[in-house]
PDB file of C-alpha atoms in Angstrom:
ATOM      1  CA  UNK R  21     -44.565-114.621  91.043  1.00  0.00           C
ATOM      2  CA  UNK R  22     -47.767-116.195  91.816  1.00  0.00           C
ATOM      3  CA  UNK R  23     -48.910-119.330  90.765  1.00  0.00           C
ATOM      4  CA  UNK R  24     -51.205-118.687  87.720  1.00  0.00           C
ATOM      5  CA  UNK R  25     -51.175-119.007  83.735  1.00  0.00           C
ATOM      6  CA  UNK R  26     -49.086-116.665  81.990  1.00  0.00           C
ATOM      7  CA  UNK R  27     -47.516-116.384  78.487  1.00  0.00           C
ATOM      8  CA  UNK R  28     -44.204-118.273  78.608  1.00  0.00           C
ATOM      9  CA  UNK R  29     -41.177-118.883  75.844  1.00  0.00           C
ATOM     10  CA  UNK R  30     -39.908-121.893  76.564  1.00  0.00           C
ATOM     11  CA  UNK R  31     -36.270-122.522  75.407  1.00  0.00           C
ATOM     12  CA  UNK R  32     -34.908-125.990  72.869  1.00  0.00           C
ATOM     13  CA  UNK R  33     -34.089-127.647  76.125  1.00  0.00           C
ATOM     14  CA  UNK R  34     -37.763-126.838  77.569  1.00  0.00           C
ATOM     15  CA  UNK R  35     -39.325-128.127  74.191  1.00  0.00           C
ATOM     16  CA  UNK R  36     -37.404-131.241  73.843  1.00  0.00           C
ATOM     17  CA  UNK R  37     -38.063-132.187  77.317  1.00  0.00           C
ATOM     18  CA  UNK R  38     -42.087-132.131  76.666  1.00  0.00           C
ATOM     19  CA  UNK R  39     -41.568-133.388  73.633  1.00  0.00           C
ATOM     20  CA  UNK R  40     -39.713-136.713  75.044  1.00  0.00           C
ATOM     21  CA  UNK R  41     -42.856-137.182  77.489  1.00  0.00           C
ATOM     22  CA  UNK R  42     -45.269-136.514  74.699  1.00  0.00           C
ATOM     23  CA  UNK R  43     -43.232-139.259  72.426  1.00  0.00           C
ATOM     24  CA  UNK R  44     -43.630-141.266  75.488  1.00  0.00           C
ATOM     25  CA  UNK R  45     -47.220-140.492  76.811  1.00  0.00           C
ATOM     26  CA  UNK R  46     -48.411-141.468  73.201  1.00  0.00           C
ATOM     27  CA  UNK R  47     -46.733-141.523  70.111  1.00  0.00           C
ATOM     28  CA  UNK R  48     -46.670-145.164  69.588  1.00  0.00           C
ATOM     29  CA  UNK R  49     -49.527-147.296  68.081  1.00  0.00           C
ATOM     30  CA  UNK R  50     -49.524-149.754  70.880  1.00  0.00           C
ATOM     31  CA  UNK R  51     -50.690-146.979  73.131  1.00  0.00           C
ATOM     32  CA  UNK R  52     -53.365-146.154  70.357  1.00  0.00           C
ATOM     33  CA  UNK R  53     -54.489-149.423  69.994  1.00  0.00           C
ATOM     34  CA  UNK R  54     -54.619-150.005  73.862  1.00  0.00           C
ATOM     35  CA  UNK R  55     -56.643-146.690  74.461  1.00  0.00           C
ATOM     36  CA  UNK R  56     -53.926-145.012  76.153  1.00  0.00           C
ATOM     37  CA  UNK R  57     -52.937-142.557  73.827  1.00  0.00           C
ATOM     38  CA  UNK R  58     -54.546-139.249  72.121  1.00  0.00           C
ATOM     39  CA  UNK R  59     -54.503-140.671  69.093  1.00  0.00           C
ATOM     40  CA  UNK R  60     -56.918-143.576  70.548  1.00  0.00           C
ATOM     41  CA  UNK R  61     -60.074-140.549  69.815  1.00  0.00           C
ATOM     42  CA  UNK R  62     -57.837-137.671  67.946  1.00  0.00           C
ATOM     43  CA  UNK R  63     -56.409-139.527  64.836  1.00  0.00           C
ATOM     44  CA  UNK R  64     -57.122-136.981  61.938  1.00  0.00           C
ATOM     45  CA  UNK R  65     -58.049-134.240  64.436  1.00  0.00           C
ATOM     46  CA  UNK R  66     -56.450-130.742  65.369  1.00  0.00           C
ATOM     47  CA  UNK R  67     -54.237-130.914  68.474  1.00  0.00           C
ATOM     48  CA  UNK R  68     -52.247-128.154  67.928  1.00  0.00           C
ATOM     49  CA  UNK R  69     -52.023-124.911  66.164  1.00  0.00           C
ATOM     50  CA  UNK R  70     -51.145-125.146  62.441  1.00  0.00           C
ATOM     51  CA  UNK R  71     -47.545-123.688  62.622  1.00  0.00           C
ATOM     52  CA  UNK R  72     -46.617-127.431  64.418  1.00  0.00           C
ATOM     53  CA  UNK R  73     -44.965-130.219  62.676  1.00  0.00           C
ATOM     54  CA  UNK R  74     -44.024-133.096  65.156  1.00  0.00           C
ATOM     55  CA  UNK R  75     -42.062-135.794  63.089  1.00  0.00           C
ATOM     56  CA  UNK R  76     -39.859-138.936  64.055  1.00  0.00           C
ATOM     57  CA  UNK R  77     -36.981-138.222  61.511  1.00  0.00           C
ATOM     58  CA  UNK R  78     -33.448-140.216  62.208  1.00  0.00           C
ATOM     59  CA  UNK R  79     -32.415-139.254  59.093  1.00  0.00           C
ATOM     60  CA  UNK R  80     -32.745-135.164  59.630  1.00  0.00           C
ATOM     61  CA  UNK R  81     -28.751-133.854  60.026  1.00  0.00           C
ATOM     62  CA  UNK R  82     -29.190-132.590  63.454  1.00  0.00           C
ATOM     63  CA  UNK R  83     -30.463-136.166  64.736  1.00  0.00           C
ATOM     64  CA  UNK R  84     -28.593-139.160  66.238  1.00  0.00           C
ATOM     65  CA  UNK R  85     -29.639-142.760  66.034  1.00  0.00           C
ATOM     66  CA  UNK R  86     -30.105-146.084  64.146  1.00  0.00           C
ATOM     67  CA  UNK R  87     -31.445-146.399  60.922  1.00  0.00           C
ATOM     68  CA  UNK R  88     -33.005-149.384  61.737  1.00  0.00           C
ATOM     69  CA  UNK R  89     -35.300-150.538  64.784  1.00  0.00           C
ATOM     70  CA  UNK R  90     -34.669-154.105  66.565  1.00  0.00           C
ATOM     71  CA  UNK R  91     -36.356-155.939  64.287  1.00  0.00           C
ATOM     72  CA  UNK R  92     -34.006-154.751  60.976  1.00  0.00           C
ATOM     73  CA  UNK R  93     -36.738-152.480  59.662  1.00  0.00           C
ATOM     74  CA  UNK R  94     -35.195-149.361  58.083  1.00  0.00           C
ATOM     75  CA  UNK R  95     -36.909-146.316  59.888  1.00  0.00           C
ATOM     76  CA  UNK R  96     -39.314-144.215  57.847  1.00  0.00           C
ATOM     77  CA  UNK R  97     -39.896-140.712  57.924  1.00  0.00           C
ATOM     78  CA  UNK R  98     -43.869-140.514  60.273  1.00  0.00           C
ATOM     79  CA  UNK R  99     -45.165-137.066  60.764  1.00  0.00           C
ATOM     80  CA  UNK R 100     -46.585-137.709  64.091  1.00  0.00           C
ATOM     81  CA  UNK R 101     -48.373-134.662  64.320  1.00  0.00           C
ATOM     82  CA  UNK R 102     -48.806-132.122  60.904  1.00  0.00           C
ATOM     83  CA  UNK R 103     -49.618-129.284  60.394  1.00  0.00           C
ATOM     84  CA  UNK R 104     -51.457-129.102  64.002  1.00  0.00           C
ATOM     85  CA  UNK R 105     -53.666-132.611  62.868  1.00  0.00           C
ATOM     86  CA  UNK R 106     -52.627-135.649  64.664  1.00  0.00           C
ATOM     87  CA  UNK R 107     -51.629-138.019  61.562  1.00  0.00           C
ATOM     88  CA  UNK R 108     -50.625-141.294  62.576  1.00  0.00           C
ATOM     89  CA  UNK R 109     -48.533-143.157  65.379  1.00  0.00           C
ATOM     90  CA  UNK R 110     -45.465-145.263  64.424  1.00  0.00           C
ATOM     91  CA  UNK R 111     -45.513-148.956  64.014  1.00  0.00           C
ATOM     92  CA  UNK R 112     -43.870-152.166  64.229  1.00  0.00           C
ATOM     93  CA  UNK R 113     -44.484-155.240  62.644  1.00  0.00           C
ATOM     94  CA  UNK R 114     -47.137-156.504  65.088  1.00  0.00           C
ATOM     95  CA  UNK R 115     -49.209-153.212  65.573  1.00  0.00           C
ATOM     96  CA  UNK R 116     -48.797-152.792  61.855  1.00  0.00           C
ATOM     97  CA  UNK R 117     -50.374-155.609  61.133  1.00  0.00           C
ATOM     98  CA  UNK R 118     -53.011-154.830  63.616  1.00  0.00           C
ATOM     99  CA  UNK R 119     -53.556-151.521  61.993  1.00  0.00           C
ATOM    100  CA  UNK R 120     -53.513-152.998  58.321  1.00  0.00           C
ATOM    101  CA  UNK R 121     -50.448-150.606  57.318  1.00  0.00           C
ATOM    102  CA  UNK R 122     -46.602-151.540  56.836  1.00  0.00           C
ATOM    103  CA  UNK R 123     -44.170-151.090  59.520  1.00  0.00           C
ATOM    104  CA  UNK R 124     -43.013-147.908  60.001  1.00  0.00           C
ATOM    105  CA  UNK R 125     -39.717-149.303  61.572  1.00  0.00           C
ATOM    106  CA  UNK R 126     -39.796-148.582  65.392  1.00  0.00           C
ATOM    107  CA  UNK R 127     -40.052-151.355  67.387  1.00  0.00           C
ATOM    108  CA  UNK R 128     -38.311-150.697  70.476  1.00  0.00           C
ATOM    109  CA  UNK R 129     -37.344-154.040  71.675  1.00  0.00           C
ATOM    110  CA  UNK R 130     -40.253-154.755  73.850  1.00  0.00           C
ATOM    111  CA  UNK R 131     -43.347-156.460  73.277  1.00  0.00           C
ATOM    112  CA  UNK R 132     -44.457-154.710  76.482  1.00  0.00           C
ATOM    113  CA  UNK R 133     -43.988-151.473  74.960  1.00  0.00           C
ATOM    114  CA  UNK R 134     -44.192-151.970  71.481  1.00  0.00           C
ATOM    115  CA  UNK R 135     -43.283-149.074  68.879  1.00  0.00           C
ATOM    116  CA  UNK R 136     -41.212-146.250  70.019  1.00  0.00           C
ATOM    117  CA  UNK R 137     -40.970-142.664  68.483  1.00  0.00           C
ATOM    118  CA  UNK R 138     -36.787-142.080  69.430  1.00  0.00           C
ATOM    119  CA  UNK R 139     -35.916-139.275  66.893  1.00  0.00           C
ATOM    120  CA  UNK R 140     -38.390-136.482  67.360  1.00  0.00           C
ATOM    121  CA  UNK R 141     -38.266-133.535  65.752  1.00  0.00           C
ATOM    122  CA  UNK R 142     -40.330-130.301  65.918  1.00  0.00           C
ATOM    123  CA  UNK R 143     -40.171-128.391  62.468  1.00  0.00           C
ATOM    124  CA  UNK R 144     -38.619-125.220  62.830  1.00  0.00           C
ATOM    125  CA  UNK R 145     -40.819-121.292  62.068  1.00  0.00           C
ATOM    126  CA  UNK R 146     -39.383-118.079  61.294  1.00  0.00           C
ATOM    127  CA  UNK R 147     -38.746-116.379  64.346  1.00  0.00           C
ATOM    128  CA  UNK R 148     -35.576-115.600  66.407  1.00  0.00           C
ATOM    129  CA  UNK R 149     -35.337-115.598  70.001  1.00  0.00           C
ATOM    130  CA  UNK R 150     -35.754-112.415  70.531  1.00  0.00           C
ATOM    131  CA  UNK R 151     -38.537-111.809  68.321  1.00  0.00           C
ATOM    132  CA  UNK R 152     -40.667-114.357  70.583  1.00  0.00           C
ATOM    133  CA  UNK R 153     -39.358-112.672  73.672  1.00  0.00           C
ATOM    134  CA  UNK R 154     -40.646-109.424  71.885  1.00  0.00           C
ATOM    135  CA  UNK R 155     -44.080-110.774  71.292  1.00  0.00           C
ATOM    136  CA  UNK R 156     -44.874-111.026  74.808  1.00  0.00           C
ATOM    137  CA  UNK R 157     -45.832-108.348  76.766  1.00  0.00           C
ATOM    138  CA  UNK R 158     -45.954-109.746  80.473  1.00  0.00           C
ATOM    139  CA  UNK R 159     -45.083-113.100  80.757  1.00  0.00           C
ATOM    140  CA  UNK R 160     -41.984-115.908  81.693  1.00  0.00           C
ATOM    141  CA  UNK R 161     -38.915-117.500  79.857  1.00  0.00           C
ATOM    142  CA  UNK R 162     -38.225-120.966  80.769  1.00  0.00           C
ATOM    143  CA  UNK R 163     -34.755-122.760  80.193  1.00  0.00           C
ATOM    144  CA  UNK R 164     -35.699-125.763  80.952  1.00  0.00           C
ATOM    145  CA  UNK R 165     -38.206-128.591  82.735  1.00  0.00           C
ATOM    146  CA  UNK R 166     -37.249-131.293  85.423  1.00  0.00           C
ATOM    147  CA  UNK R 167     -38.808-133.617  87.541  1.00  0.00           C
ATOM    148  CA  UNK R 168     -41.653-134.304  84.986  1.00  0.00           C
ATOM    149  CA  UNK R 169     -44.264-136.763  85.216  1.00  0.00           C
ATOM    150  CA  UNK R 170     -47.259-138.119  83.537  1.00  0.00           C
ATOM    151  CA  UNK R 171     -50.438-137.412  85.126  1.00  0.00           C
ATOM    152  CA  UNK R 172     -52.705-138.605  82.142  1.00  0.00           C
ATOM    153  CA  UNK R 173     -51.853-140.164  78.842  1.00  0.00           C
ATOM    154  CA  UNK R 174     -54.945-139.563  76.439  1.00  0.00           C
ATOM    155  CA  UNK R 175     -54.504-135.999  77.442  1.00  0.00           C
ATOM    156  CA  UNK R 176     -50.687-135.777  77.695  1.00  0.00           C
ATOM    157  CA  UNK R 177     -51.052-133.960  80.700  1.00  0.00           C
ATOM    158  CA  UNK R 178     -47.619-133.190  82.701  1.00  0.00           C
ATOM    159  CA  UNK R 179     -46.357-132.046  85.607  1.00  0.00           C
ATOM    160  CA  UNK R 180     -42.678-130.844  86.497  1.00  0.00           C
ATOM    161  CA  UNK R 181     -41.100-127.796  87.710  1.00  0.00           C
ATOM    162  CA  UNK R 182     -38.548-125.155  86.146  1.00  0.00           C
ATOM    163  CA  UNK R 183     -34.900-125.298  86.289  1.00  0.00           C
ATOM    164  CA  UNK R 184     -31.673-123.318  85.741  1.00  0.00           C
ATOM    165  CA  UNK R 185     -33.314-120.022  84.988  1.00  0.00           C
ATOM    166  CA  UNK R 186     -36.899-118.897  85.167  1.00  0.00           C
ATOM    167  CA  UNK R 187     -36.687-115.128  83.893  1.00  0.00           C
ATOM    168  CA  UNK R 188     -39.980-112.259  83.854  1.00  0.00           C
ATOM    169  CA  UNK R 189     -40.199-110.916  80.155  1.00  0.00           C
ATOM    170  CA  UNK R 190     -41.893-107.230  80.607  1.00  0.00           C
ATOM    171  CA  UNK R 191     -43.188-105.526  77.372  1.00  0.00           C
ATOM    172  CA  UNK R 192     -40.811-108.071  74.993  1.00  0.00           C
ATOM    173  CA  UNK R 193     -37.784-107.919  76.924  1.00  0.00           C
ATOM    174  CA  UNK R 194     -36.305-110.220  79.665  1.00  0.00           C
ATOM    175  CA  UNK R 195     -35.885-108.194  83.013  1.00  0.00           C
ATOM    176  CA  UNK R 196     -35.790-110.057  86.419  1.00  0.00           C
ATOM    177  CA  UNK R 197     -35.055-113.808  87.803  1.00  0.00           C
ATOM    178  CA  UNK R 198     -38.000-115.282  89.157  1.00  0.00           C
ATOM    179  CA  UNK R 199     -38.239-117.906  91.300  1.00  0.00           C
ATOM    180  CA  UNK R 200     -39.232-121.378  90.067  1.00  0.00           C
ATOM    181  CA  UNK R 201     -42.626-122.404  89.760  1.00  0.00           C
ATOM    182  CA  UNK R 202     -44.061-126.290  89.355  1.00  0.00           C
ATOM    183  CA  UNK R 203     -46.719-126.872  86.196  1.00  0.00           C
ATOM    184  CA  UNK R 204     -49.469-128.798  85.677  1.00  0.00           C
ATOM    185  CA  UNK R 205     -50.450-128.765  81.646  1.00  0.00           C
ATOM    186  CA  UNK R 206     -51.207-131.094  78.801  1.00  0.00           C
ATOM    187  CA  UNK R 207     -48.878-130.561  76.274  1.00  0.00           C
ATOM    188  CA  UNK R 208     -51.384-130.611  73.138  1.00  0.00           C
ATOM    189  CA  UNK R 209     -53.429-127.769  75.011  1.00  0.00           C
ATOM    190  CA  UNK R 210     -50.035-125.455  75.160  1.00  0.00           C
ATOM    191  CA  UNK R 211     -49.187-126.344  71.582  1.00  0.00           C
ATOM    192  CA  UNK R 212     -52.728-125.562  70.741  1.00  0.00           C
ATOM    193  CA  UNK R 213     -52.562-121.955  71.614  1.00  0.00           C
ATOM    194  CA  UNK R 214     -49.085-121.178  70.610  1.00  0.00           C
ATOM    195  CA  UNK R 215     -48.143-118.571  69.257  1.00  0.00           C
ATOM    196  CA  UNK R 216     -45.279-119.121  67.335  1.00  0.00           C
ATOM    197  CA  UNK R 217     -42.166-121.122  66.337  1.00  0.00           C
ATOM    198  CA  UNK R 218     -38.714-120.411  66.366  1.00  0.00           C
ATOM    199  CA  UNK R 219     -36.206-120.769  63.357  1.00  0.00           C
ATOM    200  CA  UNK R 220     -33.074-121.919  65.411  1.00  0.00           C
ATOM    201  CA  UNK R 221     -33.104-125.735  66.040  1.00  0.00           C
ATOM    202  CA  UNK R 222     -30.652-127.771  68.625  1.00  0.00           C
ATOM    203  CA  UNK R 223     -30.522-131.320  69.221  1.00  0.00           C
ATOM    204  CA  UNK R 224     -30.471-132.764  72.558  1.00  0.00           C
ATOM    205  CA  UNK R 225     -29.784-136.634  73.927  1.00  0.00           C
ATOM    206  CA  UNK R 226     -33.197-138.641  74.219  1.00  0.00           C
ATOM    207  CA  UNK R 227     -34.472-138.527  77.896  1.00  0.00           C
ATOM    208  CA  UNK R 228     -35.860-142.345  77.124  1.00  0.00           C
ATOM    209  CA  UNK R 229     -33.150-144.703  76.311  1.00  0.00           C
ATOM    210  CA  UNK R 230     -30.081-144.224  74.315  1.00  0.00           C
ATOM    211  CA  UNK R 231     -30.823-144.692  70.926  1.00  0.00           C
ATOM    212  CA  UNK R 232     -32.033-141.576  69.616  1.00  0.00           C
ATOM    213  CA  UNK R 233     -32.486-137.572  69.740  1.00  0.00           C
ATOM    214  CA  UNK R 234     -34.502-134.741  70.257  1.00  0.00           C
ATOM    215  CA  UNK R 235     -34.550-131.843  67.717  1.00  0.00           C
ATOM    216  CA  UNK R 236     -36.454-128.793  68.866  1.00  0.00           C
ATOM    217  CA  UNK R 237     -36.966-124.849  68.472  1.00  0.00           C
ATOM    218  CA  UNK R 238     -37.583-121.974  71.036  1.00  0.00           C
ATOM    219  CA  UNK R 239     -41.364-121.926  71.590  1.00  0.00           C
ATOM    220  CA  UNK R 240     -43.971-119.140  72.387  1.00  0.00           C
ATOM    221  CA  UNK R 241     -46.708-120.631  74.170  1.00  0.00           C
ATOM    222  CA  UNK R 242     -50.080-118.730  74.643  1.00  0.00           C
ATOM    223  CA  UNK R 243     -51.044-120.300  77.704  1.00  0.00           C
ATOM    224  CA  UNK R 244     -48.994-122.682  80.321  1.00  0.00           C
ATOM    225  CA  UNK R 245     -50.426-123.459  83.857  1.00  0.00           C
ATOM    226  CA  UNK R 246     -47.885-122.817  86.871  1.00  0.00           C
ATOM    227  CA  UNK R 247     -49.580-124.620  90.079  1.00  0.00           C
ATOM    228  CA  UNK R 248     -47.876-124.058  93.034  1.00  0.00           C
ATOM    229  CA  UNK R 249     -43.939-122.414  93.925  1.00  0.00           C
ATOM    230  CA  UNK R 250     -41.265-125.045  94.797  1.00  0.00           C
ATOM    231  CA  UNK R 251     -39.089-124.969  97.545  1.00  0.00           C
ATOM    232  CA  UNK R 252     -35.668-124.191  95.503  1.00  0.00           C
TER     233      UNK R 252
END
C-alpha cells in the first residue's frame, strides 16, 4: 500500500508500545515543569477523545510493579489523562513541592529524570476485536510498533515502523498481508480521533526499565499517518 493516512486498529501490543513513549515523552511533572511536556500548555485541556482514560495504576490486577517509588512513597492511583482531558502529571517529592501538591509516589531514582509514570494503564470500552475490525471499512490492522522514536515531546510526536503482521481490513474484515509501512504521528492527535476502545485488556513488560507494566486494549484509530515503506 501506499504511504498515506488510513483508518488503522492497532492491537494491545501496538497500544502499549505508544503508550510507553507517551509515559516517556511526558507524563512526568519534571517534563511539565521544564516545558517539555504537553501538559507544560494542555493541563485541564482535551487531548483525546472522551472514551480515553490513561492512568498510572500498580495496584490494577493485570499490572506488575512496586508499591512504592525509590524514595518509600506508596504509589497513588494519577489519572494521567481522563476522560480525553489531560489531568495532572505524577510527582515526587521535589516536583511536588514545586507544584504545591503531595507526592504522588513516582520518583524514579533520578534527579535527572525526576517522576516516572511505570504502570500505565489504558481503561478498557466495550468492543471486541472484531467489532473494531468491523467498523472499518478500508483501512489496516497493526500488531505491533518497533524502532520508535521521539521526534517532539510537547506534541508526543513518534516515529517507528510496523512489525510482525501488517494486515488490509476491507469492508470490516481482515483480508490480505501488507507490507510494512514506517509512521510519523503524535500520539494525542490519533487518540483524539479514535474511534473506539476495546473491552479485552493484556499486560505487557514496560519498554523503560524494569519496574513496571503496561496494561492496554485493542484500539480503533480514526486517523494514523504512514510516511514512507521500509525495506523489510
Amino acid at each position: 500500500m501506499a504511504p498515506g493516512e488510513y483508518e488503522v486498529v492497532l492491537e494491545p501490543a501496538a497500544v502499549a508500545m505508544l503508550l510507553d513513549y507517551l509515559s516517556y515523552a511526558g507524563f512526568g511533572a519534571k517534563q511539565m515543569i521544564d516545558g517539555e511536556s504537553f501538559f507544560s500548555k494542555r493541563i485541564g485541556q482535551r487531548v483525546a477523545q472522551p472514551s480515553v482514560t490513561v492512568a498510572d495504576d500498580v495496584t490494577h490486577p493485570l499490572s506488575v510493579g512496586i508499591g512504592f517509588d525509590f524514595e518509600g512513597v506508596p504509589r497513588k492511583r494519577v489519572a494521567v489523562i481522563e476522560r480525553g482531558t489531560a489531568v495532572e502529571p505524577v510527582t515526587d517529592y521535589r516536583t511536588a513541592r514545586r507544584l504545591g501538591r503531595q507526592p504522588s509516589g513516582h520518583y524514579s531514582g533520578s534527579n535527572e529524570w525526576g517522576p516516572y509514570a511505570s504502570n500505565i494503564l489504558m481503561e478498557p470500552g466495550d468492543a471486541t476485536s472484531e467489532q473494531l475490525v468491523a467498523g472499518v471499512d478500508d483501512g489496516l490492522l497493526v500488531t505491533r510498533f518497533h524502532y520508535v522514536n521521539v521526534l517532539d515531546r510537547p506534541t508526543a510526536l513518534l516515529t517507528g515502523m510496523t512489525r510482525d503482521g501488517l494486515w488490509r481490513i476491507r469492508q470490516g474484515e481482515v483480508a490480505e498481508p501488507v507490507h510494512n509501512l514506517r509512521f510519523t504521528q503524535s500520539v494525542l492527535d490519533a487518540l483524539d480521533s479514535e474511534c473506539r476502545v476495546g473491552r479485552d485488556l493484556h499486560a505487557f513488560a514496560a519498554e523503560f526499565g524494569g519496574f513496571g507494566s503496561t496494561v492496554a486494549p485493542s484500539l480503533h484509530v480514526g486517523r494514523w499517518a504512514f510516511t514512507s515503506a521500509t525495506s523489510h
